[in-house]
Coordinates of C-alpha atoms and ligand atoms in Angstrom, one line a residue:
X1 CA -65.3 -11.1 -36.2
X2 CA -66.6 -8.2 -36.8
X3 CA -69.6 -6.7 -38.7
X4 CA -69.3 -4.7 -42.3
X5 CA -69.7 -1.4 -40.8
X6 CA -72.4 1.6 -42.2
X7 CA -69.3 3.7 -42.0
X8 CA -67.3 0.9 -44.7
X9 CA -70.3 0.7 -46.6
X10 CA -70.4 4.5 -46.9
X11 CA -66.9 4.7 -48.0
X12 CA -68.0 1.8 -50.7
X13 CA -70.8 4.2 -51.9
X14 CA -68.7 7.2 -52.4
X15 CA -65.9 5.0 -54.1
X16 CA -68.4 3.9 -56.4
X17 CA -70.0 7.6 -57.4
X18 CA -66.4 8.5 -57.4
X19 CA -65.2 6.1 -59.8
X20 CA -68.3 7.1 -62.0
X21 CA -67.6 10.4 -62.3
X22 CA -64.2 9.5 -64.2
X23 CA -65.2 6.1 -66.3
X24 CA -62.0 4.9 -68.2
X25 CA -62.2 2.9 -71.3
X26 CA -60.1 -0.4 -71.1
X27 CA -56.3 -0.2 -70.7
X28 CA -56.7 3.5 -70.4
X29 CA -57.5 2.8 -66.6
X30 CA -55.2 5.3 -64.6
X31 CA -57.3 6.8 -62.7
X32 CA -58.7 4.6 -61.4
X33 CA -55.9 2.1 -61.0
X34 CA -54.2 4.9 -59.0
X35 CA -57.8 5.2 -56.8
X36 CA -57.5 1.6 -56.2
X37 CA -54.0 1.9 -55.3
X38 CA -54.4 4.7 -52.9
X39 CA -56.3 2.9 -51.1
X40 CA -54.6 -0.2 -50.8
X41 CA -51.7 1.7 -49.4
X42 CA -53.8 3.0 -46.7
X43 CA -54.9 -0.4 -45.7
X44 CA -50.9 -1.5 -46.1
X45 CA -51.7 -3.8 -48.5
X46 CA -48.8 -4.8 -50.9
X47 CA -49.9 -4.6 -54.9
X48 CA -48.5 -4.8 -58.6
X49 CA -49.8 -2.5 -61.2
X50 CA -50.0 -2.9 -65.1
X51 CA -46.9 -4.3 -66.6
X52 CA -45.5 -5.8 -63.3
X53 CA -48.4 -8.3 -63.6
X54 CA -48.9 -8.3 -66.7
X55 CA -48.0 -11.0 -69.5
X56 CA -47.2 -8.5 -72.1
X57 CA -47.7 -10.7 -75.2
X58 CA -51.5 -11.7 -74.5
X59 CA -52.6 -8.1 -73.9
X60 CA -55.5 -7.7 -76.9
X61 CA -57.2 -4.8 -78.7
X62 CA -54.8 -2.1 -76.6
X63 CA -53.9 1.4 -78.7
X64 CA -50.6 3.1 -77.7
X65 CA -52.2 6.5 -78.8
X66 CA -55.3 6.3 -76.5
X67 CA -53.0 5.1 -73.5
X68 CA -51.3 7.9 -73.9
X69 CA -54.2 10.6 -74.1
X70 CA -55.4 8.6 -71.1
X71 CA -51.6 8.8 -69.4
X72 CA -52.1 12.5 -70.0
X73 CA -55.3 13.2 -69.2
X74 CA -54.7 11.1 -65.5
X75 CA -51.4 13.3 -65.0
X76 CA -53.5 16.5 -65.1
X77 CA -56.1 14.7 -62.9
X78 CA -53.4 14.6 -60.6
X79 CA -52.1 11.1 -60.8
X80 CA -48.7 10.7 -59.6
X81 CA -45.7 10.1 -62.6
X82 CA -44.3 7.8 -60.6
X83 CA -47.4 5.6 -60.0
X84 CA -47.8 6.1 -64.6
X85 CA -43.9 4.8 -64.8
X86 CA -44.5 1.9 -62.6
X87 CA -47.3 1.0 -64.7
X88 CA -45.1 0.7 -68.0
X89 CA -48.2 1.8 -69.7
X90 CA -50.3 -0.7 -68.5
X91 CA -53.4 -0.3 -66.4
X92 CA -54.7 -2.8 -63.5
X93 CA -53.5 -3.7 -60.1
X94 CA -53.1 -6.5 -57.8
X95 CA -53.3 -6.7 -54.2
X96 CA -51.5 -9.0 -51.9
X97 CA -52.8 -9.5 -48.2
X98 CA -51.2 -12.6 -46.3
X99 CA -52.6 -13.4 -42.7
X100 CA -49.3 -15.0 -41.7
X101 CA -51.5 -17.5 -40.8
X102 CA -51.8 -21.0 -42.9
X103 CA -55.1 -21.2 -44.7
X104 CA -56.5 -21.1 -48.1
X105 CA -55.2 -18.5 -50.9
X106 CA -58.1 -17.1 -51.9
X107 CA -58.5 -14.6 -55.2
X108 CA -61.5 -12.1 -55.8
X109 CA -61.4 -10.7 -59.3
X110 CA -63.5 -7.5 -60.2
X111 CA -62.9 -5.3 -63.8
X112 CA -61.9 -1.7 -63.6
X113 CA -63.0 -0.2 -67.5
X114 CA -66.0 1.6 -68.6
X115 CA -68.1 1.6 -71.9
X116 CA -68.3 3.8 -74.9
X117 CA -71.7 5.1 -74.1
X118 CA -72.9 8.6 -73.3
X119 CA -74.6 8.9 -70.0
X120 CA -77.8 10.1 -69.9
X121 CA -78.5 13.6 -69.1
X122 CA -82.3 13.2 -67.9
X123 CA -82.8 14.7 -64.4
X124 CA -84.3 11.2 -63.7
X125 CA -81.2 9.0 -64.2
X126 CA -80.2 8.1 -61.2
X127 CA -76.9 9.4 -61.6
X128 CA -78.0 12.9 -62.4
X129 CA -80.2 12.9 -59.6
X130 CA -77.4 12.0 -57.0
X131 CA -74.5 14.5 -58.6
X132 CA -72.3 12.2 -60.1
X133 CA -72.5 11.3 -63.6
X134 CA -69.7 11.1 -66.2
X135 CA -67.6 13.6 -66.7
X136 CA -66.5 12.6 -69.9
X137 CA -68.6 12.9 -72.9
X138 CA -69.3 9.3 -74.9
X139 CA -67.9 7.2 -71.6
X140 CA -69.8 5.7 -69.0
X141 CA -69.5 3.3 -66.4
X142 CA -72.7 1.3 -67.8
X143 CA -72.1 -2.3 -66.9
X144 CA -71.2 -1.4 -63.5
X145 CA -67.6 -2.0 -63.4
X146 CA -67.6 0.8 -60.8
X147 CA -70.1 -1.1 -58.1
X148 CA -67.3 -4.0 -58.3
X149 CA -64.4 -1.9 -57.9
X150 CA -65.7 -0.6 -54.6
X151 CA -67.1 -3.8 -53.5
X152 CA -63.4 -5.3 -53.9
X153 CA -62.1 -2.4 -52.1
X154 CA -64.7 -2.9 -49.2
X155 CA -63.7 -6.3 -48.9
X156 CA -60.5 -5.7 -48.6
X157 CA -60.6 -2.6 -45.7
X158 CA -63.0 -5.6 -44.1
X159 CA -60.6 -8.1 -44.7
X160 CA -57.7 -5.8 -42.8
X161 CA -60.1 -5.0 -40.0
X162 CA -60.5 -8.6 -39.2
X163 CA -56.8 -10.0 -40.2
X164 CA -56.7 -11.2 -36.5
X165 CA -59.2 -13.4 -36.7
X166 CA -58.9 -14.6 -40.4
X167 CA -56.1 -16.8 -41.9
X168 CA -54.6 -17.7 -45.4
X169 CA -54.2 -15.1 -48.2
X170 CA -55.3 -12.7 -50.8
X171 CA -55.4 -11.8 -53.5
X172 CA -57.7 -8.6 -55.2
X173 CA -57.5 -8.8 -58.3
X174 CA -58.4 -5.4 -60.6
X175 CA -58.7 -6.6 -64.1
X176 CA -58.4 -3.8 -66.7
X177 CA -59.9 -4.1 -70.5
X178 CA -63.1 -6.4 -69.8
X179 CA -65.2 -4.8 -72.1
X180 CA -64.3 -6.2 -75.5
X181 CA -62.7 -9.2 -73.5
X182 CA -59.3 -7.6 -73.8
X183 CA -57.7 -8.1 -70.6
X184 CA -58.6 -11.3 -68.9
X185 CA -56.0 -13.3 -71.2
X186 CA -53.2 -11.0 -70.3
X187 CA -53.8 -11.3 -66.5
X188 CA -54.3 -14.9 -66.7
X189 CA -50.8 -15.8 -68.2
X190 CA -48.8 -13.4 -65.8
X191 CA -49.5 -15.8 -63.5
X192 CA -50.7 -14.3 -61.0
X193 CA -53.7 -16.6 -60.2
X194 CA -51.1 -20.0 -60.8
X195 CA -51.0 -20.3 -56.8
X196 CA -54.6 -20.0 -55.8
X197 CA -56.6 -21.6 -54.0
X198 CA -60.1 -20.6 -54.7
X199 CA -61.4 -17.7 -57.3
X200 CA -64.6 -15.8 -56.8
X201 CA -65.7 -13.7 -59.7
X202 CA -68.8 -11.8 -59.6
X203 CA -70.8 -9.3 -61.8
X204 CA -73.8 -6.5 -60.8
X205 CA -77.6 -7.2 -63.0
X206 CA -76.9 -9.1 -65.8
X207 CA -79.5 -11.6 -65.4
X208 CA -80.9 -10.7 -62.1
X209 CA -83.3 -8.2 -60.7
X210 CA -82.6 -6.7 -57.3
X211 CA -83.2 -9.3 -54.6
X212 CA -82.1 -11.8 -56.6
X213 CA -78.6 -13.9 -56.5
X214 CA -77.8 -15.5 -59.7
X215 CA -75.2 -18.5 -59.6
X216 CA -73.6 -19.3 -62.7
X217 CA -71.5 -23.1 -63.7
X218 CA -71.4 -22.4 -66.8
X219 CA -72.9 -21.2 -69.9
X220 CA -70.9 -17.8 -70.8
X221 CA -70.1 -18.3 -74.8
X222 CA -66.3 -18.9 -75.7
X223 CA -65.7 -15.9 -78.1
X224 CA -63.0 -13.8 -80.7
X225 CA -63.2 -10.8 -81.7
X226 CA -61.5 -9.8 -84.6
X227 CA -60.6 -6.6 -87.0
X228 CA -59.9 -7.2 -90.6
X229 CA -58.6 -4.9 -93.1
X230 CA -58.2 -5.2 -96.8
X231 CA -55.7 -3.7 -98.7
X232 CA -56.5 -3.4 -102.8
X233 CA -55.2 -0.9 -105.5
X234 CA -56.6 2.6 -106.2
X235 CA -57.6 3.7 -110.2
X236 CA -59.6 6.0 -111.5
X237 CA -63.0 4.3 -112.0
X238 CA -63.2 5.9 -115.3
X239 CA -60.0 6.2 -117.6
X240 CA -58.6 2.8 -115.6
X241 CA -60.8 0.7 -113.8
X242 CA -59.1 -2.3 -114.7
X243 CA -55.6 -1.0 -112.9
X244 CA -57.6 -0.7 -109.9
X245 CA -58.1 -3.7 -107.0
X246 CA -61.5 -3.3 -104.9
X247 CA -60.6 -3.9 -101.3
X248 CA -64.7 -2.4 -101.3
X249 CA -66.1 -5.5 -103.3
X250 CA -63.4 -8.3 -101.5
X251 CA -64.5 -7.0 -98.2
X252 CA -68.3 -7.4 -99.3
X253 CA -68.1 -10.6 -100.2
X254 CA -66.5 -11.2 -97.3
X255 CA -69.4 -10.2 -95.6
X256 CA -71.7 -12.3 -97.2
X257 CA -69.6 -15.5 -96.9
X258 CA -69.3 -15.0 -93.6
X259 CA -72.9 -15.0 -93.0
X260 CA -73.5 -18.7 -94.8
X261 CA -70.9 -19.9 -92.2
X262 CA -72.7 -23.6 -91.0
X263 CA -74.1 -23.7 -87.8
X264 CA -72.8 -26.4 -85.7
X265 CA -74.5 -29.7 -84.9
X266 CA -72.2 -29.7 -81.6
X267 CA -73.8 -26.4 -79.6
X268 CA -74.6 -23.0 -79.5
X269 CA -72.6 -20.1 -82.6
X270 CA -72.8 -17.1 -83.1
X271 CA -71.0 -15.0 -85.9
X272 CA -71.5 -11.1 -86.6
X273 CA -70.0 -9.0 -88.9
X274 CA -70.5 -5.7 -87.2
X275 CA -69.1 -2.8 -89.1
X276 CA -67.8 -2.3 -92.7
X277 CA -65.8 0.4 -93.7
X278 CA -64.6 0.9 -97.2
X279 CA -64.1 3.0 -99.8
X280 CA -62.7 6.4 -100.7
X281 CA -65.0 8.4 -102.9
X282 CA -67.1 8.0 -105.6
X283 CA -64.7 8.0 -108.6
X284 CA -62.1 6.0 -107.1
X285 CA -61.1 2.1 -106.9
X286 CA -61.7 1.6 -103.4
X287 CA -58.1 0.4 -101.9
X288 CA -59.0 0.3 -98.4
X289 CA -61.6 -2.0 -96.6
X290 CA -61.7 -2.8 -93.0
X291 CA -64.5 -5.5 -90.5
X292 CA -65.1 -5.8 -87.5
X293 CA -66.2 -9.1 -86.8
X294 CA -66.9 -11.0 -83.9
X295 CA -67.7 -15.2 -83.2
X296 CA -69.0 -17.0 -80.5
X297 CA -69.1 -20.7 -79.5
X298 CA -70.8 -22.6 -76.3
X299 CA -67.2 -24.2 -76.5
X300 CA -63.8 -22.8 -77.5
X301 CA -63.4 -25.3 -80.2
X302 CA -67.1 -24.1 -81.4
X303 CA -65.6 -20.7 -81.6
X304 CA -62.3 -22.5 -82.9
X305 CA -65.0 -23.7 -85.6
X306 CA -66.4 -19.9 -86.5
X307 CA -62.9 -18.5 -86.6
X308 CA -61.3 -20.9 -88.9
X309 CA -63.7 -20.2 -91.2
X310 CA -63.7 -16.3 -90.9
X311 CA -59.9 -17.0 -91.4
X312 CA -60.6 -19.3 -94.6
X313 CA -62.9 -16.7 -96.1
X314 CA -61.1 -13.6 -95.6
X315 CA -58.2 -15.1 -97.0
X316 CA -60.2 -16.5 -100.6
X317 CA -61.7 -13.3 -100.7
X318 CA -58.8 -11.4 -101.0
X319 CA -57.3 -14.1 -103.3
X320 CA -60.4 -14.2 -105.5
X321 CA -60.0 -9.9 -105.9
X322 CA -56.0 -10.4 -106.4
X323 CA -55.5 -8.1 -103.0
X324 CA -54.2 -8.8 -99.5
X325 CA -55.8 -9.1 -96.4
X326 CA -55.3 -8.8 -92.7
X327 CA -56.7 -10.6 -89.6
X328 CA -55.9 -9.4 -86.2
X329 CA -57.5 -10.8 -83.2
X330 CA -57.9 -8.0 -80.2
X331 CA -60.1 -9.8 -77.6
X332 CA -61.0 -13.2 -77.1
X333 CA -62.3 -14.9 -74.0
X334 CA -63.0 -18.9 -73.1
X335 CA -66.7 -20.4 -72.2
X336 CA -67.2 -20.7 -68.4
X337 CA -66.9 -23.5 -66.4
X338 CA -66.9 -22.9 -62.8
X339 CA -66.8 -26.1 -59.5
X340 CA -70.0 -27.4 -58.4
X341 CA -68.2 -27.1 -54.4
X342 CA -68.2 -23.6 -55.2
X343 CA -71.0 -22.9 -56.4
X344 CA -73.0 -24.6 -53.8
X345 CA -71.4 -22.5 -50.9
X346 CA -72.6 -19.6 -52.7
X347 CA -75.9 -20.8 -53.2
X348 CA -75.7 -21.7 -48.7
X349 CA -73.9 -18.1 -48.0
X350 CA -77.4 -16.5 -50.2
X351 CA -80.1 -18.6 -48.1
X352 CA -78.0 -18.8 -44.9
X353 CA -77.9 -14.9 -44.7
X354 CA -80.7 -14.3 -46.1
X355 CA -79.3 -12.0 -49.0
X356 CA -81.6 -13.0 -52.0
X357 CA -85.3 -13.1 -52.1
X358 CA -84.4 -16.1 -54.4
X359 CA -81.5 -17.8 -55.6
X360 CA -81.2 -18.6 -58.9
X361 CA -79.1 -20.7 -61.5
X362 CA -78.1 -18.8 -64.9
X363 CA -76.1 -21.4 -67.0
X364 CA -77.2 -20.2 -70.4
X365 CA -75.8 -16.4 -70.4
X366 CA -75.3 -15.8 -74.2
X367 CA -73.3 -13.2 -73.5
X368 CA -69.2 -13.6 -73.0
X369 CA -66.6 -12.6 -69.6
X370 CA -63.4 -12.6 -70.0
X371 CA -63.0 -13.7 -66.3
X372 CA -63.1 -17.3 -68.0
X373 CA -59.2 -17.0 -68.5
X374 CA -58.4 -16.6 -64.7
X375 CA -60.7 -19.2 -64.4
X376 CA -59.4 -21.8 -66.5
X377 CA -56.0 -20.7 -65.3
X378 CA -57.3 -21.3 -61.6
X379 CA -58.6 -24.6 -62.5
X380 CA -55.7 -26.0 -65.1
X381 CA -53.6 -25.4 -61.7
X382 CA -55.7 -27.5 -59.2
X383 CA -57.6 -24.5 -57.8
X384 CA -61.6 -23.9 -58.0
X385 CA -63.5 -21.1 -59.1
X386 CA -67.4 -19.9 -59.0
X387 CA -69.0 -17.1 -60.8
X388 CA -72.0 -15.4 -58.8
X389 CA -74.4 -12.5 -60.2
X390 CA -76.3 -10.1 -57.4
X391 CA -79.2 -8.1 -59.0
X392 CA -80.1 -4.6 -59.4
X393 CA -83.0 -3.0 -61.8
X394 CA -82.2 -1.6 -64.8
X395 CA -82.9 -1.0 -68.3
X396 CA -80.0 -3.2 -69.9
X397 CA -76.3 -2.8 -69.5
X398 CA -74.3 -0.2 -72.1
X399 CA -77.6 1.5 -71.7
X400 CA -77.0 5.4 -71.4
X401 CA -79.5 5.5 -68.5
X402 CA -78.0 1.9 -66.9
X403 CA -78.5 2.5 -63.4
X404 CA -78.1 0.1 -60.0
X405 CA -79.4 1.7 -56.7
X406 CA -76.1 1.3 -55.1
X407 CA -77.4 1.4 -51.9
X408 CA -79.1 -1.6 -51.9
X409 CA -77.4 -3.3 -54.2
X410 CA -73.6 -2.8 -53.7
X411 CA -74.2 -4.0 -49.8
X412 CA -75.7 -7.7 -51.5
X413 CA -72.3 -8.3 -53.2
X414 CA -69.7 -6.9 -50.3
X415 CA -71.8 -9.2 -47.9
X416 CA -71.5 -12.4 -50.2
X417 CA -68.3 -12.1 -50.5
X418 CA -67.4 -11.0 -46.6
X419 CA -69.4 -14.6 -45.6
X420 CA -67.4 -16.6 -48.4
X421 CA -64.5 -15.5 -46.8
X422 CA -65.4 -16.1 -43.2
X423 CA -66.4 -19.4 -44.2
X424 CA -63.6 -20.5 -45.5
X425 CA -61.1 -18.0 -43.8
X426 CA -62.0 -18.0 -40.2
X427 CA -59.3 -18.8 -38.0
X428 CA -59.2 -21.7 -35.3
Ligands
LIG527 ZN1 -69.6 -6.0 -67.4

């Protein structure tokens, strides 16, 4: 078998500052969705994109009018209308390599999207410094979606290189919408995972510094995020009042309520009520009010717990002001639970090779993936799945001046992933 190449890990390097340049909120992922699928033609690697994949009816927190200033925007960027068409206005892609050769199907899941963040403009940001920062203002790839993307793609040209000696299949699976855990669901119960084997999903920092591995069984919170919008009646506030309905004061309360939600003698909750808008001016009875909320659990039925009573509260709020309310839920992901087998070939690939100054375990991340679906999935279907973390110094993710020394870093999580596959791939 052979080695991962300098000239492969250059191409991984120039994917990555590549995909940087052009960060892509979730499900408005063209672009790059049409990089990755470039290149998986090259390497003659079969694929789906968007809504071939897709389940349609679990895609969360997706706006038609941003899709299609993204559609747009990639069309004069020189994405083909053909490759937009096939995606039915879905982003993501999928590819399919078989070996011909019986052996394990084997899945590798990295996220395509980018944060709402402007990326910083100080000459000492290391994006700045090498020529390839954002291009458009208020996005950023700031949680590194672009080192995974080009670590996939890596694996895959390695994967190609060595079919000979390799067996089994695979699958590369680029997720869109992970920020806001709005996609994960969607590619989950398309089905697309239902035959694997094993599932590797991985993610740059996070816990870990560079030189470090981080190896996660569980611990990622279960989570919903939901908007909420209140609908009253307008009056003057002066000849009137008493016509008017306060979607201000229901939403308010709301807010409060919300707050004195019990904690739960069964594990870890969170609940936040992150924005309120309301209001229309001064002299008016406000008639519009609209939350965004969001709940964690160290369970699903923890976060079960949170939302139910978000639910209950919204609900008697609006009752209690004689107005109606709405609850929409546009992301949600599941807590992770990942296979001890898995977990401890990781842990063997990082010693064996020598690709961590120290391996670590991180099961209390009280943050939330949405990974956990494919996961789950995986698992429900008689597969396994681990969850790895590879380090890189920065100064906290949906930073504007996040930042990951690529070179060192991105060759850590190609090269975990290249052993798991030639230990478990290798043919007799
Ligand atoms: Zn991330």
């Amino acid at each position: 078998m052979k080695d991962i190449s300098q000239k492969l890990i250059e191409q991984m390097l120039c994917d990555r500052r590549t995909l940087h340049r052009r960060p892509e909120l979730g499900w408005t992922e063209f672009e790059a969705s049409s990089y990755v699928a470039d290149r998986l033609n090259c390497l003659n690697i079969d694929f789906k994109v968007g809504g071939e994949f897709l389940d349609i009816p679990s895609v969360q927190g997706r706006s038609e009018q941003e899709v299609q200033k993204a559609i747009k925007r990639a069309l004069a960027h020189g994405v083909p209308e053909s490759f937009i068409e096939r995606t039915q206005g879905y982003t993501g892609i999928v590819g399919f390599f078989d070996t011909k050769k019986p052996g394990p199907t084997i899945a590798i899941r990295a996220d395509l999207d980018a944060v709402p963040v402007q990326e910083s403009s100080d000459p000492s940001h290391e994006a700045v410094k090498g020529d390839y920062a954002s291009a458009f203002p208020g996005v950023m790839h700031a949680c590194g979606h672009d080192a995974h993307t080009s670590i996939l793609l890596a694996l895959a040209e390695w994967i190609v290189q060595n079919k000979e000696d390799l067996c089994g299949k695979f699958k590369f699976v680029f997720q869109p919408a992970e920020e806001g855990v709005r996609g994960g669901l969607a590619v989950a119960n398309g089905g697309v995972v239902d035959d694997v084997d094993e599932l590797l999903c991985f993610h740059i920092g996070s816990k870990c510094k560079l030189g470090e591995i981080g190896i996660c069984e569980k611990g990622f919170l279960a989570t919903t995020k939901l908007n909420v919008s209140f609908e009253g009646v307008p009056a003057h506030a002066g000849s009137n009042p008493e016509a008017g309905k306060s979607a201000l004061l229901a939403a308010c309360n709301a807010a409060t309520l919300i707050a004195g939600i019990p904690r739960h003698s069964g594990g870890l909750t969170r609940v936040c009520v992150g924005k309120l808008i309301a209001g229309e001016s001064r002299n008016v009875i406000p008639a519009h009010a609209s939350m965004e909320i969001e709940t964690r659990g160290e369970t699903a039925e923890l976060d079960k717990f949170m939302v139910e009573n978000v639910k209950r509260i919204v609900t008697s709020s609006a009752a209690a002001f004689d107005l109606t309310a709405k609850v929409e839920i546009i992301g949600s992901a599941v807590n992770l639970e990942t296979d001890k087998e898995i977990s401890l070939k990781l842990q063997e690939i990082a010693e064996a090779n020598n690709l961590a100054e120290k391996v670590t375990y991180h099961n209390d991340v009280p943050a939330s993936e949405d990974c956990t679906w494919l996961i789950k999935r995986v698992r429900e279907k008689g597969g396994k799945a681990g969850y790895f973390m590879f380090g890189c110094n920065n100064n906290g993710h949906h930073k504007s001046d996040f930042s990951i020394q690529d070179e060192s870093t991105l060759p850590v999580g190609l090269k975990m992933l290249k052993q798991y596959v030639v230990a478990r791939c290798s043919a007799e």
